[in-house]
Short mmCIF file of C-alpha atoms in Angstrom, two decimals:
data_model
loop_
_atom_site.label_atom_id
_atom_site.label_comp_id
_atom_site.label_asym_id
_atom_site.label_seq_id
_atom_site.Cartn_x
_atom_site.Cartn_y
_atom_site.Cartn_z
CA VAL H 1 37.03 -16.54 44.79
CA LYS H 2 37.62 -18.60 47.89
CA ALA H 3 35.42 -21.57 48.64
CA ALA H 4 34.27 -19.92 51.87
CA GLU H 5 32.97 -16.92 49.91
CA ILE H 6 30.63 -18.99 47.76
CA LEU H 7 27.15 -19.20 49.19
CA LEU H 8 24.88 -21.94 47.97
CA VAL H 9 21.18 -21.52 48.43
CA VAL H 10 19.38 -24.82 48.77
CA ARG H 11 15.66 -24.77 48.15
CA LYS H 12 13.10 -27.46 48.59
CA PRO H 13 12.39 -28.87 45.12
CA GLN H 14 9.02 -27.80 43.77
CA PRO H 15 7.02 -30.04 41.46
CA PHE H 16 6.90 -28.79 37.89
CA LEU H 17 3.13 -29.06 37.81
CA ASN H 18 0.58 -29.49 40.52
CA ASN H 19 -3.11 -30.36 40.16
CA VAL H 20 -4.12 -26.69 39.95
CA ASN H 21 -1.68 -26.04 37.10
CA ILE H 22 -2.86 -29.13 35.24
CA LYS H 23 -6.51 -28.03 35.49
CA GLN H 24 -5.58 -24.50 34.35
CA ASN H 25 -3.64 -25.89 31.39
CA MET H 26 -6.56 -28.07 30.32
CA ALA H 27 -8.96 -25.15 30.64
CA ALA H 28 -6.66 -22.88 28.62
CA SER H 29 -6.36 -25.55 25.92
CA ASN H 30 -10.11 -25.51 25.31
CA GLU H 31 -9.89 -22.18 23.50
CA PRO H 32 -9.71 -22.54 19.71
CA PHE H 33 -6.12 -22.88 18.53
CA TYR H 34 -4.61 -23.57 15.14
CA ILE H 35 -1.30 -22.68 13.53
CA ARG H 36 -0.09 -23.45 10.01
CA TYR H 37 3.19 -22.55 8.34
CA TYR H 38 3.99 -23.08 4.66
CA SER H 39 7.12 -22.24 2.70
CA GLY H 40 7.43 -23.28 -0.91
CA HIS H 41 8.14 -22.52 -4.53
CA GLN H 42 7.60 -23.92 -7.99
CA GLY H 43 10.97 -24.62 -9.59
CA ARG H 44 12.76 -26.89 -11.99
CA HIS H 45 12.26 -29.78 -9.55
CA GLY H 46 8.49 -29.15 -9.36
CA HIS H 47 6.56 -27.97 -6.32
CA GLU H 48 8.95 -28.04 -3.37
CA PHE H 49 7.63 -27.08 0.04
CA LEU H 50 7.78 -27.41 3.81
CA GLU H 51 4.53 -27.26 5.75
CA PHE H 52 3.46 -27.96 9.30
CA ASP H 53 0.41 -27.32 11.44
CA PHE H 54 -0.91 -27.85 14.94
CA ARG H 55 -4.64 -28.22 15.55
CA VAL H 56 -6.27 -28.69 18.97
CA LEU H 57 -8.48 -31.77 19.01
CA GLY H 58 -12.07 -31.75 20.27
CA ASP H 59 -11.31 -32.64 23.88
CA GLY H 60 -8.79 -29.77 24.24
CA ARG H 61 -6.33 -32.07 25.99
CA SER H 62 -4.17 -32.75 22.94
CA ALA H 63 -3.46 -31.57 19.42
CA SER H 64 -2.54 -33.14 16.14
CA ALA H 65 0.76 -32.05 14.63
CA ARG H 66 1.31 -32.60 10.93
CA TYR H 67 4.48 -32.10 8.91
CA ALA H 68 5.13 -32.39 5.18
CA ASN H 69 8.32 -31.80 3.23
CA ASN H 70 8.46 -32.24 -0.53
CA SER H 71 11.78 -31.97 -2.28
CA ASN H 72 12.07 -33.49 -5.72
CA TYR H 73 15.81 -32.87 -5.79
CA ARG H 74 17.50 -36.15 -6.76
CA ASN H 75 14.08 -37.78 -6.93
CA ASP H 76 13.38 -37.40 -3.21
CA SER H 77 9.82 -38.28 -2.27
CA LEU H 78 7.26 -36.51 -0.14
CA ILE H 79 7.88 -36.89 3.58
CA ARG H 80 4.78 -36.83 5.78
CA LYS H 81 4.73 -37.16 9.54
CA GLU H 82 1.77 -36.93 11.88
CA MET H 83 1.76 -37.14 15.66
CA CYS H 84 -0.28 -36.20 18.67
CA VAL H 85 1.09 -33.69 21.20
CA SER H 86 -0.10 -32.95 24.73
CA SER H 87 -1.81 -29.84 26.01
CA LEU H 88 1.49 -28.81 27.61
CA MET H 89 3.10 -28.63 24.17
CA VAL H 90 0.15 -26.62 22.87
CA ASP H 91 0.50 -24.24 25.82
CA GLU H 92 4.20 -23.81 25.04
CA ILE H 93 3.46 -23.01 21.38
CA LYS H 94 0.83 -20.49 22.50
CA ARG H 95 3.38 -18.94 24.87
CA ILE H 96 5.92 -18.62 22.06
CA ILE H 97 3.32 -16.94 19.84
CA LYS H 98 2.11 -14.55 22.53
CA THR H 99 5.66 -13.64 23.57
CA SER H 100 6.59 -12.84 19.97
CA GLU H 101 3.63 -10.42 19.68
CA ILE H 102 3.10 -11.52 16.06
CA MET H 103 -0.65 -10.99 16.46
CA LYS H 104 0.01 -7.21 16.48
CA GLU H 105 1.82 -7.24 13.12
CA ASP H 106 0.57 -6.45 9.62
CA ASP H 107 2.09 -7.88 6.43
CA GLY H 108 1.01 -4.95 4.23
CA LYS H 109 4.57 -3.63 3.81
CA TRP H 110 6.31 -7.00 3.68
CA PRO H 111 7.86 -8.27 0.42
CA GLN H 112 5.28 -9.87 -1.87
CA LYS H 113 5.61 -13.48 -2.99
CA ASN H 114 7.77 -13.86 -6.10
CA LYS H 115 9.48 -16.43 -8.32
CA ASP H 116 11.67 -17.48 -5.39
CA GLY H 117 8.59 -18.61 -3.49
CA ARG H 118 6.40 -17.59 -0.62
CA GLN H 119 5.84 -18.14 3.08
CA GLU H 120 2.48 -18.29 4.80
CA LEU H 121 1.68 -18.24 8.50
CA GLU H 122 -1.86 -18.61 9.79
CA ILE H 123 -2.73 -18.46 13.47
CA ARG H 124 -6.03 -18.86 15.29
CA LEU H 125 -5.64 -18.10 18.99
CA GLY H 126 -8.89 -17.85 20.90
CA SER H 127 -11.03 -15.21 19.18
CA GLU H 128 -8.07 -13.80 17.22
CA HIS H 129 -7.24 -14.97 13.70
CA ILE H 130 -4.41 -13.67 11.56
CA SER H 131 -2.85 -14.72 8.28
CA PHE H 132 0.46 -13.58 6.75
CA GLU H 133 1.94 -14.07 3.30
CA THR H 134 5.37 -12.88 2.25
CA ALA H 135 8.30 -13.75 0.03
CA LYS H 136 10.85 -16.29 1.19
CA ILE H 137 13.38 -14.71 3.52
CA GLY H 138 16.94 -15.83 2.86
CA SER H 139 18.66 -13.99 5.70
CA LEU H 140 18.38 -11.08 8.10
CA VAL H 141 19.65 -8.81 5.30
CA ASP H 142 16.31 -9.36 3.54
CA VAL H 143 14.56 -8.39 6.78
CA THR H 144 16.54 -5.19 7.41
CA GLU H 145 16.13 -4.05 3.78
CA SER H 146 12.33 -4.44 3.83
CA GLN H 147 9.83 -1.59 4.29
CA ASP H 148 8.80 -2.98 7.71
CA PRO H 149 11.98 -4.42 9.25
CA GLU H 150 10.59 -4.57 12.80
CA GLY H 151 7.45 -6.50 11.85
CA LEU H 152 9.29 -8.81 9.48
CA ARG H 153 11.92 -9.47 12.17
CA VAL H 154 9.16 -10.66 14.52
CA PHE H 155 7.88 -12.98 11.78
CA TYR H 156 11.38 -14.23 10.91
CA TYR H 157 12.35 -15.15 14.47
CA LEU H 158 8.96 -16.70 15.28
CA VAL H 159 9.22 -18.92 12.20
CA GLN H 160 12.78 -19.92 13.17
CA ASP H 161 11.60 -20.85 16.68
CA LEU H 162 8.61 -22.83 15.39
CA LYS H 163 10.69 -24.70 12.81
CA ALA H 164 13.28 -25.63 15.45
CA LEU H 165 10.48 -26.90 17.70
CA VAL H 166 8.89 -28.96 14.92
CA PHE H 167 12.20 -30.48 13.82
CA SER H 168 12.98 -31.39 17.45
CA LEU H 169 9.57 -33.01 17.92
CA ILE H 170 10.02 -35.04 14.75
CA ALA H 171 13.50 -36.14 15.76
CA LEU H 172 12.30 -37.19 19.20
CA HIS H 173 9.09 -38.83 18.05
CA PHE H 174 10.23 -40.74 14.97
CA LYS H 175 13.94 -41.45 15.39
CA ILE H 176 14.17 -42.95 18.86
CA LYS H 177 15.81 -46.34 18.64
CA PRO H 178 14.77 -48.96 21.20
CA ILE H 179 17.42 -50.19 23.61
#
């Protein structure tokens, strides 16, 4: 490709948010919203679990985010983190949930909790409320071998996305070192 053949399109930069978008985001955040994820088991090291939740606060302009991780392996202690996130973060979490279409799924044919542990996902989004419980999923092989591979795949990838988001928030919020 010659340099003369490359066409660059230059656009006027647009602001990420304008006043209308901000007002719409605040209005959308006033709907009830709550999400909780839990994954845990009872083993030789006691009750080991990972849990996080997001709950919109009364004003609708922010949410509390809570995280807990208990691993008694090598006498590790319970890790608890709590932070406040903006309505923009809540809107992004809602977008992830809606895009996944998890609210259309049913856990009736998913693997039942067992000695290896369980996972729970509870979502309240506006007037919709749904709660899932299934066995721990080790890999995509567990998903494809289930009775409802499509539904469990939606759950699996949503949980992966949410966990990545939570771990990123924690890393940004609690591990920033001052200059």
